XYZ file of C-alpha atoms in Angstrom:
753
model
C -37.181 -40.861 6.034
C -36.911 -37.231 4.902
C -33.560 -35.528 4.499
C -33.060 -33.538 7.696
C -31.275 -30.709 5.891
C -34.168 -30.210 3.477
C -36.647 -30.523 6.334
C -34.946 -27.791 8.385
C -34.770 -25.588 5.284
C -38.483 -25.943 4.688
C -39.290 -25.280 8.344
C -37.175 -22.145 8.361
C -38.779 -20.782 5.215
C -38.165 -17.513 3.474
C -38.376 -14.377 5.581
C -40.782 -11.544 4.817
C -40.459 -7.812 5.312
C -43.103 -7.775 8.065
C -41.634 -10.694 10.043
C -40.025 -8.329 12.522
C -36.416 -7.836 13.520
C -36.112 -10.933 15.711
C -37.792 -13.156 13.155
C -35.612 -11.922 10.295
C -32.489 -12.247 12.441
C -33.426 -15.808 13.396
C -34.091 -16.692 9.767
C -30.824 -15.129 8.630
C -28.728 -16.867 11.283
C -30.430 -20.192 10.602
C -29.844 -19.852 6.848
C -26.222 -18.948 7.490
C -25.739 -21.953 9.764
C -27.345 -24.245 7.209
C -25.130 -22.832 4.484
C -21.994 -23.377 6.548
C -23.126 -26.876 7.438
C -23.777 -27.683 3.792
C -20.334 -26.361 2.839
C -18.801 -28.555 5.534
C -20.541 -31.566 3.971
C -19.151 -30.587 0.581
C -15.669 -30.246 2.032
C -16.055 -33.605 3.749
C -16.785 -35.183 0.372
C -13.723 -33.488 -1.081
C -11.620 -34.793 1.799
C -12.278 -38.283 0.487
C -11.283 -37.405 -3.077
C -7.915 -38.309 -4.585
C -6.952 -34.632 -4.876
C -7.017 -34.148 -1.116
C -5.976 -37.637 -0.058
C -4.206 -37.708 3.318
C -3.740 -41.448 3.764
C 0.006 -40.905 4.136
C -0.663 -38.841 7.273
C -1.604 -41.485 9.846
C -4.472 -41.130 12.300
C -3.495 -41.817 15.927
C -6.510 -42.765 18.076
C -4.534 -42.008 21.254
C -2.960 -38.671 20.356
C -5.437 -35.772 20.100
C -2.768 -33.197 19.315
C -1.458 -35.249 16.389
C -4.970 -35.651 14.963
C -5.700 -31.942 15.344
C -2.601 -31.072 13.349
C -3.577 -33.667 10.734
C -7.053 -32.157 10.310
C -5.480 -28.721 10.026
C -3.044 -29.911 7.345
C -5.903 -31.332 5.264
C -7.946 -28.159 5.665
C -4.961 -26.050 4.575
C -4.572 -28.285 1.541
C -8.002 -27.097 0.370
C -7.126 -23.405 0.601
C -7.554 -22.816 -3.145
C -11.019 -24.368 -3.110
C -11.956 -22.203 -0.139
C -10.411 -19.144 -1.872
C -8.266 -17.942 0.999
C -4.676 -16.756 1.037
C -4.130 -15.874 4.714
C -5.443 -17.766 7.713
C -4.828 -18.034 11.440
C -5.630 -21.247 13.301
C -5.429 -22.172 16.981
C -4.777 -25.669 18.282
C -5.082 -26.340 21.994
C -2.995 -28.806 24.002
C -4.060 -29.255 27.631
C -2.483 -30.805 30.700
C 0.355 -28.437 31.628
C -1.357 -26.951 34.696
C 0.799 -29.030 37.047
C 0.042 -27.884 40.594
C 1.254 -31.234 41.870
C 4.620 -32.835 41.275
C 4.291 -34.679 37.967
C 7.543 -34.513 35.979
C 6.632 -37.659 34.081
C 3.356 -36.116 32.864
C 5.034 -32.932 31.693
C 7.770 -34.890 29.928
C 5.127 -36.945 28.098
C 3.379 -33.739 27.038
C 6.637 -32.342 25.686
C 7.241 -35.542 23.702
C 3.748 -35.615 22.191
C 4.105 -31.945 21.241
C 7.436 -32.597 19.568
C 6.164 -35.657 17.641
C 3.002 -33.877 16.453
C 4.953 -30.811 15.321
C 7.535 -32.896 13.468
C 4.863 -34.774 11.491
C 2.934 -31.601 10.713
C 6.059 -29.747 9.540
C 6.960 -32.630 7.227
C 3.459 -32.427 5.712
C 3.831 -28.681 5.178
C 7.039 -29.394 3.272
C 5.236 -32.016 1.167
C 2.579 -29.401 0.335
C 5.406 -26.968 -0.501
C 4.077 -24.262 1.836
C 6.409 -24.564 4.834
C 8.073 -21.250 3.897
C 4.642 -19.613 4.183
C 3.769 -21.053 7.604
C 4.723 -19.894 11.084
C 3.847 -21.714 14.321
C 3.669 -19.677 17.516
C 3.602 -21.462 20.850
C 1.929 -19.550 23.666
C 0.183 -19.945 26.982
C -2.432 -17.987 28.899
C -0.031 -17.809 31.869
C 3.491 -18.828 32.861
C 4.560 -20.968 35.799
C 6.187 -19.961 39.059
C 9.885 -20.738 39.388
C 9.774 -21.839 43.015
C 7.653 -24.931 43.783
C 4.532 -25.059 45.922
C 3.947 -27.356 48.909
C 2.875 -30.184 46.569
C 6.106 -30.049 44.619
C 4.348 -28.534 41.610
C 4.215 -25.011 40.197
C 1.502 -22.383 40.351
C 0.162 -19.775 37.974
C 2.605 -16.972 37.230
C 3.185 -14.388 34.508
C 6.272 -14.325 32.307
C 7.534 -17.358 30.432
C 9.517 -18.551 27.430
C 7.854 -19.267 24.092
C 9.011 -20.346 20.664
C 8.315 -19.731 16.970
C 8.782 -22.251 14.151
C 8.614 -21.591 10.423
C 10.263 -22.176 7.080
C 11.071 -18.479 6.635
C 12.063 -17.687 10.208
C 15.483 -16.336 11.142
C 16.017 -19.273 13.461
C 18.460 -20.024 16.278
C 17.881 -16.624 17.914
C 16.664 -15.525 21.324
C 14.711 -12.281 21.182
C 13.682 -10.168 24.110
C 15.453 -9.558 27.416
C 16.162 -12.601 29.555
C 16.212 -11.808 33.322
C 19.732 -11.311 34.618
C 18.918 -13.217 37.814
C 16.314 -15.904 38.435
C 16.054 -14.854 42.063
C 14.965 -11.983 44.270
C 17.929 -10.007 42.933
C 16.067 -9.563 39.650
C 13.924 -6.482 39.095
C 11.416 -8.799 37.393
C 11.059 -11.059 40.458
C 7.712 -11.153 42.269
C 6.621 -13.421 45.105
C 7.117 -17.156 44.630
C 9.261 -16.682 41.533
C 6.640 -15.049 39.378
C 8.539 -13.120 36.681
C 7.303 -9.830 35.247
C 7.511 -10.138 31.432
C 10.131 -8.048 29.648
C 8.591 -8.499 26.184
C 4.858 -8.044 25.468
C 3.060 -10.293 23.034
C 2.397 -7.205 20.904
C 6.108 -7.157 19.991
C 5.914 -10.662 18.558
C 2.563 -10.326 16.821
C 3.618 -6.969 15.373
C 6.329 -8.678 13.298
C 4.137 -11.658 12.434
C 1.287 -9.382 11.312
C 3.652 -7.403 9.075
C 4.878 -10.663 7.544
C 1.250 -11.586 6.804
C 0.776 -8.278 4.970
C -0.686 -6.060 7.684
C 1.601 -3.077 7.094
C -0.671 -0.073 7.570
C -0.252 1.374 11.064
C -4.024 1.794 11.508
C -4.585 -1.828 10.526
C -1.859 -2.959 12.941
C -3.484 -0.975 15.746
C -6.840 -2.571 14.947
C -5.311 -6.067 14.980
C -3.283 -5.324 18.132
C -5.428 -2.993 20.276
C -2.788 -2.742 23.022
C 0.041 -1.919 20.617
C -0.104 1.815 21.260
C 0.684 1.233 24.940
C 4.255 0.313 24.035
C 7.120 1.982 22.247
C 6.949 1.235 18.538
C 10.720 1.343 18.215
C 11.025 -1.650 20.587
C 8.702 -3.868 18.558
C 9.917 -6.710 16.399
C 9.469 -6.126 12.680
C 8.981 -8.857 10.117
C 12.626 -8.421 9.161
C 13.603 -9.157 12.776
C 11.765 -12.459 12.546
C 11.754 -13.600 8.902
C 14.315 -13.908 6.135
C 11.844 -12.443 3.631
C 10.607 -9.594 5.832
C 10.065 -6.146 4.297
C 10.260 -3.777 7.270
C 13.803 -3.254 8.651
C 14.379 -3.456 12.405
C 13.574 -0.366 14.431
C 16.379 1.382 16.287
C 15.340 3.190 19.451
C 18.800 4.645 19.948
C 18.591 6.582 16.712
C 14.851 7.118 16.697
C 13.157 8.929 19.529
C 12.669 9.002 23.268
C 8.874 9.071 23.324
C 8.416 6.295 20.788
C 6.225 8.206 18.352
C 8.332 7.292 15.330
C 9.739 10.821 14.885
C 13.475 11.341 15.535
C 14.278 13.418 18.582
C 16.196 15.898 16.452
C 13.016 16.646 14.465
C 10.387 15.993 17.124
C 8.748 19.297 18.036
C 6.215 17.423 20.204
C 8.414 15.300 22.503
C 5.779 14.469 25.104
C 3.458 12.033 23.400
C 3.323 8.638 21.745
C 0.493 9.315 19.329
C -0.027 11.356 16.196
C -3.246 11.812 14.281
C -3.008 12.312 10.544
C -6.668 12.736 9.550
C -6.735 16.482 10.278
C -3.068 17.183 9.720
C -0.090 15.975 11.719
C -1.263 16.771 15.264
C -0.500 14.852 18.444
C -2.895 14.071 21.290
C -1.835 17.258 23.105
C -2.526 19.491 20.101
C 1.112 19.951 19.173
C 2.031 19.900 15.485
C 5.484 19.843 13.882
C 4.084 22.327 11.376
C 3.007 24.768 14.083
C 6.492 26.147 14.718
C 7.921 28.601 12.188
C 10.886 27.369 10.144
C 14.144 29.242 10.361
C 14.823 31.931 7.791
C 18.023 33.427 6.539
C 18.995 36.381 4.441
C 19.398 35.784 0.739
C 22.499 36.738 -1.216
C 22.101 38.903 -4.280
C 20.101 36.739 -6.634
C 18.248 37.002 -9.902
C 14.870 35.303 -10.063
C 11.760 35.207 -12.177
C 9.983 38.578 -12.146
C 6.216 38.838 -12.577
C 6.328 41.871 -14.883
C 9.286 43.035 -17.027
C 10.141 46.653 -17.649
C 9.469 48.023 -21.110
C 13.014 49.168 -21.913
C 15.512 46.327 -21.579
C 19.233 46.885 -21.256
C 21.795 44.857 -23.221
C 23.097 43.080 -20.113
C 20.292 43.040 -17.521
C 20.747 42.092 -13.875
C 18.118 41.624 -11.201
C 18.906 42.463 -7.608
C 17.226 40.445 -4.874
C 17.849 41.248 -1.241
C 14.698 39.807 0.374
C 14.479 36.970 2.928
C 13.798 33.407 1.943
C 13.008 30.205 3.832
C 14.376 26.744 3.159
C 11.603 24.145 3.288
C 11.458 20.383 3.131
C 8.887 20.698 0.362
C 7.317 23.594 -1.493
C 4.002 21.732 -1.407
C 1.864 22.511 1.642
C -0.484 19.636 2.462
C -3.584 21.752 1.743
C -2.412 22.744 -1.745
C -4.590 22.147 -4.796
C -3.657 18.917 -6.597
C -4.902 17.766 -9.990
C -3.693 14.900 -12.123
C -2.518 14.758 -15.724
C -2.343 11.679 -17.915
C -4.496 9.703 -15.455
C -7.883 8.001 -15.592
C -10.261 7.677 -12.669
C -8.557 10.118 -10.281
C -10.322 11.912 -7.429
C -9.502 14.534 -4.826
C -8.949 12.024 -2.025
C -6.328 10.073 -3.940
C -4.790 13.234 -5.426
C -4.167 14.729 -1.982
C -2.161 11.658 -1.002
C 0.639 12.795 -3.306
C 1.529 15.644 -0.910
C -0.224 14.839 2.402
C 3.042 14.332 4.338
C 2.244 10.674 4.976
C 3.004 7.396 3.249
C -0.627 6.895 2.249
C -0.533 5.698 -1.361
C -1.140 7.921 -4.382
C -2.464 5.900 -7.299
C -3.021 6.615 -10.990
C -3.991 4.592 -14.072
C -2.019 6.033 -16.964
C -3.983 6.754 -20.124
C -0.783 7.288 -22.151
C -2.037 10.551 -23.627
C 0.878 12.271 -21.866
C 3.247 11.512 -18.991
C 1.201 10.891 -15.858
C 1.547 12.829 -12.635
C 0.252 15.838 -10.733
C -0.053 19.607 -11.001
C 0.286 21.325 -7.631
C -0.736 24.886 -6.886
C 0.744 25.606 -3.422
C -1.733 27.173 -1.016
C 0.829 29.643 0.369
C 0.829 31.575 -2.956
C 4.494 32.448 -2.491
C 7.104 32.386 -5.249
C 9.421 29.441 -4.740
C 12.548 27.825 -6.160
C 12.646 24.008 -6.433
C 16.045 22.474 -5.727
C 15.302 18.739 -5.654
C 12.680 16.024 -6.062
C 12.025 13.213 -3.588
C 9.726 10.270 -4.297
C 8.778 7.922 -1.436
C 7.957 4.306 -2.228
C 4.460 2.971 -1.544
C 3.522 -0.211 0.263
C 3.491 -2.933 -2.375
C 3.803 -2.931 -6.191
C 7.479 -2.335 -7.012
C 6.721 -2.601 -10.725
C 4.453 0.449 -10.354
C 7.272 2.733 -9.161
C 7.917 5.754 -11.416
C 11.480 5.675 -12.735
C 11.693 8.713 -15.062
C 10.508 12.218 -14.229
C 9.945 15.732 -15.580
C 9.566 18.715 -13.228
C 8.172 21.932 -14.727
C 7.030 25.268 -13.352
C 5.068 28.351 -14.336
C 4.003 31.677 -12.825
C 0.422 31.964 -14.075
C -2.058 29.211 -14.853
C -2.242 30.297 -18.489
C 1.544 30.241 -19.011
C 3.443 27.586 -20.910
C 5.264 25.110 -18.659
C 8.996 25.742 -18.240
C 10.961 22.511 -17.809
C 13.127 22.727 -14.698
C 14.623 19.240 -14.832
C 14.055 15.736 -16.137
C 15.705 12.341 -16.336
C 15.839 8.993 -14.560
C 15.304 8.511 -10.845
C 18.202 6.810 -9.015
C 16.057 3.814 -8.057
C 15.372 2.945 -11.710
C 17.637 -0.106 -11.667
C 16.737 -1.306 -8.186
C 13.444 -1.020 -6.332
C 13.553 0.296 -2.775
C 12.026 -1.251 0.300
C 8.341 -0.555 0.732
C 6.897 2.042 3.109
C 3.970 1.011 5.272
C 0.857 3.079 4.612
C -0.317 5.951 6.804
C 3.031 6.808 8.416
C 3.948 10.456 8.987
C 6.811 11.796 6.863
C 9.097 14.156 8.769
C 11.834 15.546 6.534
C 14.062 18.597 6.229
C 15.402 20.698 3.387
C 18.697 18.819 3.600
C 17.341 15.301 3.929
C 14.258 13.190 3.439
C 12.746 11.151 6.271
C 15.474 8.608 7.045
C 13.557 7.252 10.013
C 12.580 3.895 8.481
C 11.260 5.636 5.375
C 12.411 4.812 1.858
C 12.702 7.342 -0.920
C 14.736 8.267 -3.980
C 16.034 11.790 -4.484
C 17.489 13.891 -7.281
C 18.770 17.456 -7.004
C 18.897 20.011 -9.774
C 20.768 23.216 -10.487
C 17.725 25.442 -10.643
C 17.318 29.057 -9.482
C 14.104 29.992 -11.295
C 11.093 30.926 -9.209
C 7.533 29.788 -9.933
C 4.078 29.705 -8.366
C 2.821 26.365 -9.751
C 4.492 23.034 -10.501
C 3.964 20.037 -12.713
C 5.611 16.734 -11.691
C 5.051 13.915 -14.180
C 6.564 10.502 -14.755
C 7.085 9.175 -18.257
C 8.057 5.622 -17.278
C 7.334 3.034 -14.600
C 9.519 0.087 -13.715
C 7.398 -2.411 -15.637
C 5.909 -0.052 -18.220
C 2.412 -1.040 -17.103
C -0.624 1.175 -16.772
C -0.426 1.609 -13.001
C 1.771 4.263 -11.379
C 1.985 4.424 -7.595
C 4.010 6.239 -4.947
C 3.544 7.356 -1.350
C 4.667 10.993 -1.500
C 6.553 13.548 -3.555
C 8.508 16.426 -2.081
C 10.103 19.431 -3.768
C 12.711 20.763 -1.312
C 13.533 24.380 -2.059
C 13.195 28.041 -1.117
C 10.067 30.029 -0.272
C 10.513 33.703 -1.185
C 8.839 36.419 0.838
C 8.006 38.453 -2.293
C 8.843 38.956 -5.930
C 11.850 41.310 -6.303
C 11.470 44.788 -7.713
C 13.114 45.531 -11.058
C 14.267 48.965 -12.245
C 14.539 50.151 -15.849
C 18.270 49.538 -15.718
C 17.632 45.994 -14.535
C 15.139 44.956 -17.164
C 15.018 41.661 -18.948
C 16.458 40.964 -22.336
C 14.724 41.124 -25.682
C 12.782 38.297 -27.178
C 15.680 37.626 -29.492
C 18.084 37.162 -26.640
C 15.594 35.117 -24.653
C 15.036 32.867 -27.624
C 18.672 32.113 -28.168
C 19.082 30.991 -24.571
C 15.912 28.922 -24.348
C 17.347 25.449 -24.608
C 20.512 26.500 -22.871
C 18.499 27.089 -19.732
C 16.491 23.913 -20.174
C 19.563 21.876 -21.011
C 21.528 23.219 -18.062
C 18.715 22.378 -15.694
C 18.419 18.916 -17.140
C 22.022 17.876 -17.488
C 22.760 18.744 -13.876
C 19.625 17.118 -12.559
C 21.080 14.119 -10.739
C 24.343 12.369 -10.234
C 22.826 9.171 -11.598
C 21.252 10.561 -14.767
C 22.945 10.735 -18.140
C 23.804 14.159 -19.421
C 21.763 15.532 -22.262
C 23.081 16.219 -25.754
C 25.386 19.170 -26.214
C 24.364 19.937 -29.778
C 22.280 23.041 -30.384
C 18.535 22.488 -30.510
C 16.530 23.207 -33.586
C 14.742 26.574 -33.739
C 11.448 25.148 -34.950
C 9.214 22.556 -33.396
C 9.153 19.036 -34.780
C 6.584 18.160 -37.426
C 4.680 15.793 -35.141
C 4.978 16.441 -31.425
C 5.507 13.373 -29.210
C 4.114 12.645 -25.787
C 7.479 11.882 -24.268
C 10.878 13.610 -24.238
C 13.032 13.341 -27.336
C 16.805 13.295 -27.570
C 16.919 16.676 -29.306
C 15.009 19.413 -27.526
C 13.065 22.004 -29.410
C 11.858 25.313 -28.130
C 9.143 27.725 -29.118
C 11.146 30.538 -30.758
C 9.774 32.982 -33.259
C 10.998 32.835 -36.794
C 12.256 36.410 -36.513
C 13.188 37.936 -33.160
C 11.394 41.089 -32.150
C 12.655 44.107 -30.289
C 9.894 44.120 -27.700
C 10.499 42.546 -24.316
C 8.907 39.248 -23.311
C 5.547 39.161 -21.611
C 6.916 37.270 -18.608
C 10.688 36.978 -18.960
C 12.686 35.216 -16.294
C 16.284 35.370 -15.277
C 18.234 32.468 -13.939
C 19.388 33.024 -10.385
C 23.107 32.637 -9.780
C 24.606 29.682 -7.994
C 27.043 30.136 -5.126
C 29.254 32.059 -7.524
C 26.856 34.228 -9.508
C 27.794 35.407 -12.944
C 27.391 38.926 -14.329
C 25.080 37.912 -17.139
C 22.085 35.753 -16.280
C 20.685 33.118 -18.622
C 17.169 33.860 -19.733
C 14.091 31.663 -19.822
C 12.384 30.788 -23.109
C 9.720 33.047 -24.598
C 8.300 33.553 -28.044
C 6.251 36.153 -29.872
C 4.157 33.576 -31.717
C 4.350 30.024 -30.402
C 3.336 27.204 -32.673
C -0.069 25.606 -32.040
C 1.335 22.241 -30.947
C 4.852 22.639 -29.602
C 6.871 19.605 -28.621
C 7.545 19.176 -24.917
C 11.230 18.454 -24.634
C 13.686 17.242 -22.065
C 17.128 16.229 -23.327
C 18.358 12.799 -22.328
C 21.348 10.717 -23.289
C 19.416 8.522 -25.641
C 16.041 9.099 -27.252
C 13.085 7.822 -25.336
C 10.315 6.052 -27.139
C 7.085 7.661 -28.065
C 3.843 6.872 -26.350
C 3.298 3.113 -25.916
C 0.891 1.419 -28.230
C -1.196 0.155 -25.319
C -4.686 1.424 -25.905
C -6.306 3.462 -23.201
C -9.150 1.653 -21.438
C -12.554 1.940 -22.985
C -15.852 2.028 -21.191
C -16.137 -1.729 -21.643
C -12.651 -2.433 -20.275
C -11.764 -0.295 -17.273
C -8.470 -0.404 -15.375
C -8.258 -2.212 -12.051
C -7.913 0.274 -9.198
C -6.896 -0.665 -5.648
C -8.167 2.446 -3.848
C -9.417 1.310 -0.435
C -9.907 -1.521 2.005
C -12.251 -2.467 4.841
C -14.528 0.480 4.060
C -11.749 3.064 4.313
C -11.553 5.796 3.211
C -15.321 5.968 3.653
C -15.798 8.587 0.940
C -14.695 6.055 -1.714
C -17.262 3.416 -0.716
C -19.321 1.882 -2.164
C -16.726 1.050 -4.806
C -17.303 1.413 -8.533
C -16.638 -0.991 -11.368
C -13.095 -2.479 -11.351
C -12.311 -0.876 -7.993
C -11.098 -2.739 -4.915
C -10.387 -4.002 -2.340
C -13.947 -5.173 -1.647
C -14.912 -7.924 0.775
C -18.604 -8.321 -0.010
C -21.214 -7.247 -2.555
C -22.489 -4.573 -0.166
C -19.196 -2.677 -0.613
C -19.902 -2.291 -4.346
C -22.219 0.162 -6.057
C -25.711 -0.962 -7.026
C -25.688 -3.579 -9.782
C -22.063 -4.610 -9.131
C -20.697 -7.712 -7.433
C -17.520 -8.328 -5.451
C -15.319 -10.931 -7.152
C -13.370 -12.730 -4.433
C -10.047 -13.832 -5.922
C -7.347 -16.184 -4.727
C -4.841 -16.391 -7.561
C -4.903 -13.509 -10.050
C -8.288 -14.500 -11.482
C -9.334 -12.295 -14.398
C -11.922 -9.691 -13.437
C -14.536 -9.484 -16.237
C -14.652 -6.094 -17.940
C -11.453 -4.948 -16.237
C -7.847 -4.647 -17.387
C -4.572 -4.771 -15.499
C -2.725 -7.181 -13.267
C -0.518 -4.959 -11.124
C -1.966 -5.911 -7.777
C -1.829 -8.676 -5.191
C -3.165 -11.975 -6.400
C -5.988 -11.894 -3.884
C -7.174 -8.288 -4.167
C -10.935 -8.402 -4.749
C -12.743 -6.084 -7.167
C -16.258 -4.906 -7.918
C -17.395 -5.883 -11.413
C -20.363 -5.923 -13.751
C -21.458 -9.507 -14.148
C -21.394 -10.534 -17.829
C -24.244 -12.412 -19.443
C -24.148 -16.182 -18.760
C -21.458 -15.748 -16.085
C -21.750 -18.302 -13.277
C -22.463 -16.555 -10.010
C -23.766 -17.503 -6.602
C -26.741 -15.202 -6.010
C -28.236 -17.128 -3.099
C -28.425 -20.369 -1.189
C -30.986 -22.319 0.784
C -33.772 -19.913 -0.129
C -31.905 -16.806 1.011
C -32.045 -14.001 0.137
C -35.639 -14.012 -1.002
C -34.831 -11.600 -3.851
C -32.580 -14.213 -5.492
C -35.430 -16.666 -6.101
C -36.448 -18.002 -8.502
C -32.971 -18.026 -10.014
C -32.119 -17.100 -13.580
C -29.816 -18.941 -15.961
C -26.278 -19.388 -14.593
C -27.386 -18.367 -11.072
C -26.564 -20.594 -8.103
C -26.488 -22.262 -5.642
C -29.707 -24.094 -6.515
C -30.778 -27.357 -4.850
C -33.713 -28.373 -7.025
C -35.427 -27.437 -10.303
C -38.051 -25.510 -8.325
C -35.315 -23.019 -7.341
C -34.982 -22.011 -11.007
C -37.210 -19.709 -13.016
C -39.548 -20.898 -15.805
C -38.327 -23.945 -17.711
C -34.818 -23.796 -16.275
C -33.428 -26.784 -14.439
C -30.894 -27.067 -11.630
C -27.632 -28.551 -12.938
C -26.304 -30.723 -10.106
C -22.513 -30.907 -9.985
C -20.047 -33.041 -8.044
C -17.129 -30.679 -8.545
C -16.298 -28.075 -11.154
C -18.072 -29.533 -14.201
C -18.961 -26.901 -16.822
C -22.570 -25.764 -16.777
C -24.177 -25.857 -20.257
C -24.586 -22.401 -21.719
C -22.634 -20.693 -18.931
C -19.151 -19.277 -18.492
C -17.392 -20.932 -15.577
C -15.382 -17.887 -14.474
C -17.320 -17.102 -11.308
C -18.490 -20.557 -10.336
C -17.563 -22.203 -7.041
C -16.592 -25.849 -6.864
C -19.553 -27.935 -5.781
C -22.157 -25.220 -6.338
C -25.149 -26.062 -8.525
C -26.498 -23.637 -11.149
C -29.678 -23.070 -13.099
C -29.487 -23.635 -16.864
C -31.689 -23.965 -19.920
C -31.698 -27.622 -21.065
C -33.234 -26.611 -24.414
C -30.241 -24.420 -25.277
C -27.575 -26.681 -23.848
């Protein structure tokens, strides 16, 4: 008789635009069901193949639980074929609802559970994935402690549950066990029903983190009731697993209201929730930024002046008696941010560099110059940077910046003045990762030590600027991707530029020139306790013949060949430290700078010039992991080589979503700095195998062109093309196998095979 699958396909038929909503929905759901059924048949055939043989795992006709675990083990064995890297399964075991006395029944259930688990765990070890598996035992309700009139137990609430896994920190009891199993206990209800002390959200919170769900918004979506409990009480993956990333929370040192902000910094102590989308504001409208920071009176200090006086004195001094404010970062979250040395940047990603959260900033380096950001603070106040903090992002440790250069200037048209540069302290050892979307609450004295991870360098700088340039010349791996969660420049905000009298004018160009590299060198050699000191030899007075993109071991300035007697256009004086000197050091200026000066930051040993890696061309774009699950919405649909996509509809017109399982190459894209399963939008190359439809759906996919699938017959293919029927992953004549799925059939041209 006829094949029932083909018969149902023909009866369903292809939908038309005027079929109506119900008709199209019926057709779509039927096609989807047929597709899933056909895939199940294909998997069933693979189950019988040698590659997925499970004959060593016996079938027990009398033990349903054993057989369910066996089927699960075989299905997990096919994970690469199914292109998955994270899965959650549920296996049910009935019979524990013992309202009547039946100790023998319960004991038998315990034994069958133990035997089934033991066999399954041994199979996981054979498949070499036991370290990546966790088993969670749970129940929809506990049992009463006191018996009923039938000698059995009734439905209750709290109970004891267990976790098993190859990476678990075993032999531990987590949660609070009742002090008394009687009416003396605060958890005791009638008939020995125990009020739980630990919600399931605590357990699943740590398990979800271990599975890679680290973003707080994603955790809240996966655990809708999570926000009803204190975050600091929840188990982290490091509480549960030996390879966990997130350290245990500590309520004692965190906060009373459980919002993740330490009590000593919490200016909104009455709420659990903060919203970051429109600034750091809690559900009651309170914001940590809404209260004014403390200010103090400044000692006499010399700082950068906007306009020099025309008649300099031999030994100028600048008096400064205005107020200043210490701030955790000079960068307000609404400041203007642009990138340098980056490809494919946009305002959304740029803002992440200073948004006061751990949302990831991302940049593909083009190697034309050190990559980073230029920030023009929105407050428009002169400021003095005293340190640099860089917070780690959520995943790629190889993408961490490890060498930095911080520069400043007063006006947009000015040359950049190097404040400091060198290696970051975490260069030799990557920090723990920060989960995405967490609020960063720091002070001038310290970064956010509340489960946040950052590296910090301080520098001996007292020069004031209006705009800053923070770039990174090296990453940990030297690859094209640079990523971090946040940068902060702790320092001083000045109320106003100081006034300067004619007896307090700046020095001549000649004097400024001779102190140029002294100022730069001082700022650099005192940058951080972990950085090497720069060279002590005097810098050359002319730029190098061929400027380099990265710092050299011998700094060069921009002096004039012959000093002039006129003052500088925008001279600056170096503010004193705690013990100010009588004669300030002057910032570099020149009467006639060379067309292409060399940017210089002294280091202990010369750094190499720009890598030879070519910048991506239009035909080979860098991979960019910029969003997930449609968020942020302004970045979707995604462009070429951008991820993380989940379906073709999340890609721009003409692009497809390449679902990856193990670092598969993305055609037309370069880079491998991301998770092995991150999926990217790509432009399908000519003759690239690709599933465009199945079972007659969608209608636009038929008839199929060469290298299109999944066809079922020659009639599915256009013109003289035939359907190449495959049993597994055989190559299709004239096609590239990169995007083909095992078992799918593809159209091909037999004349060109």
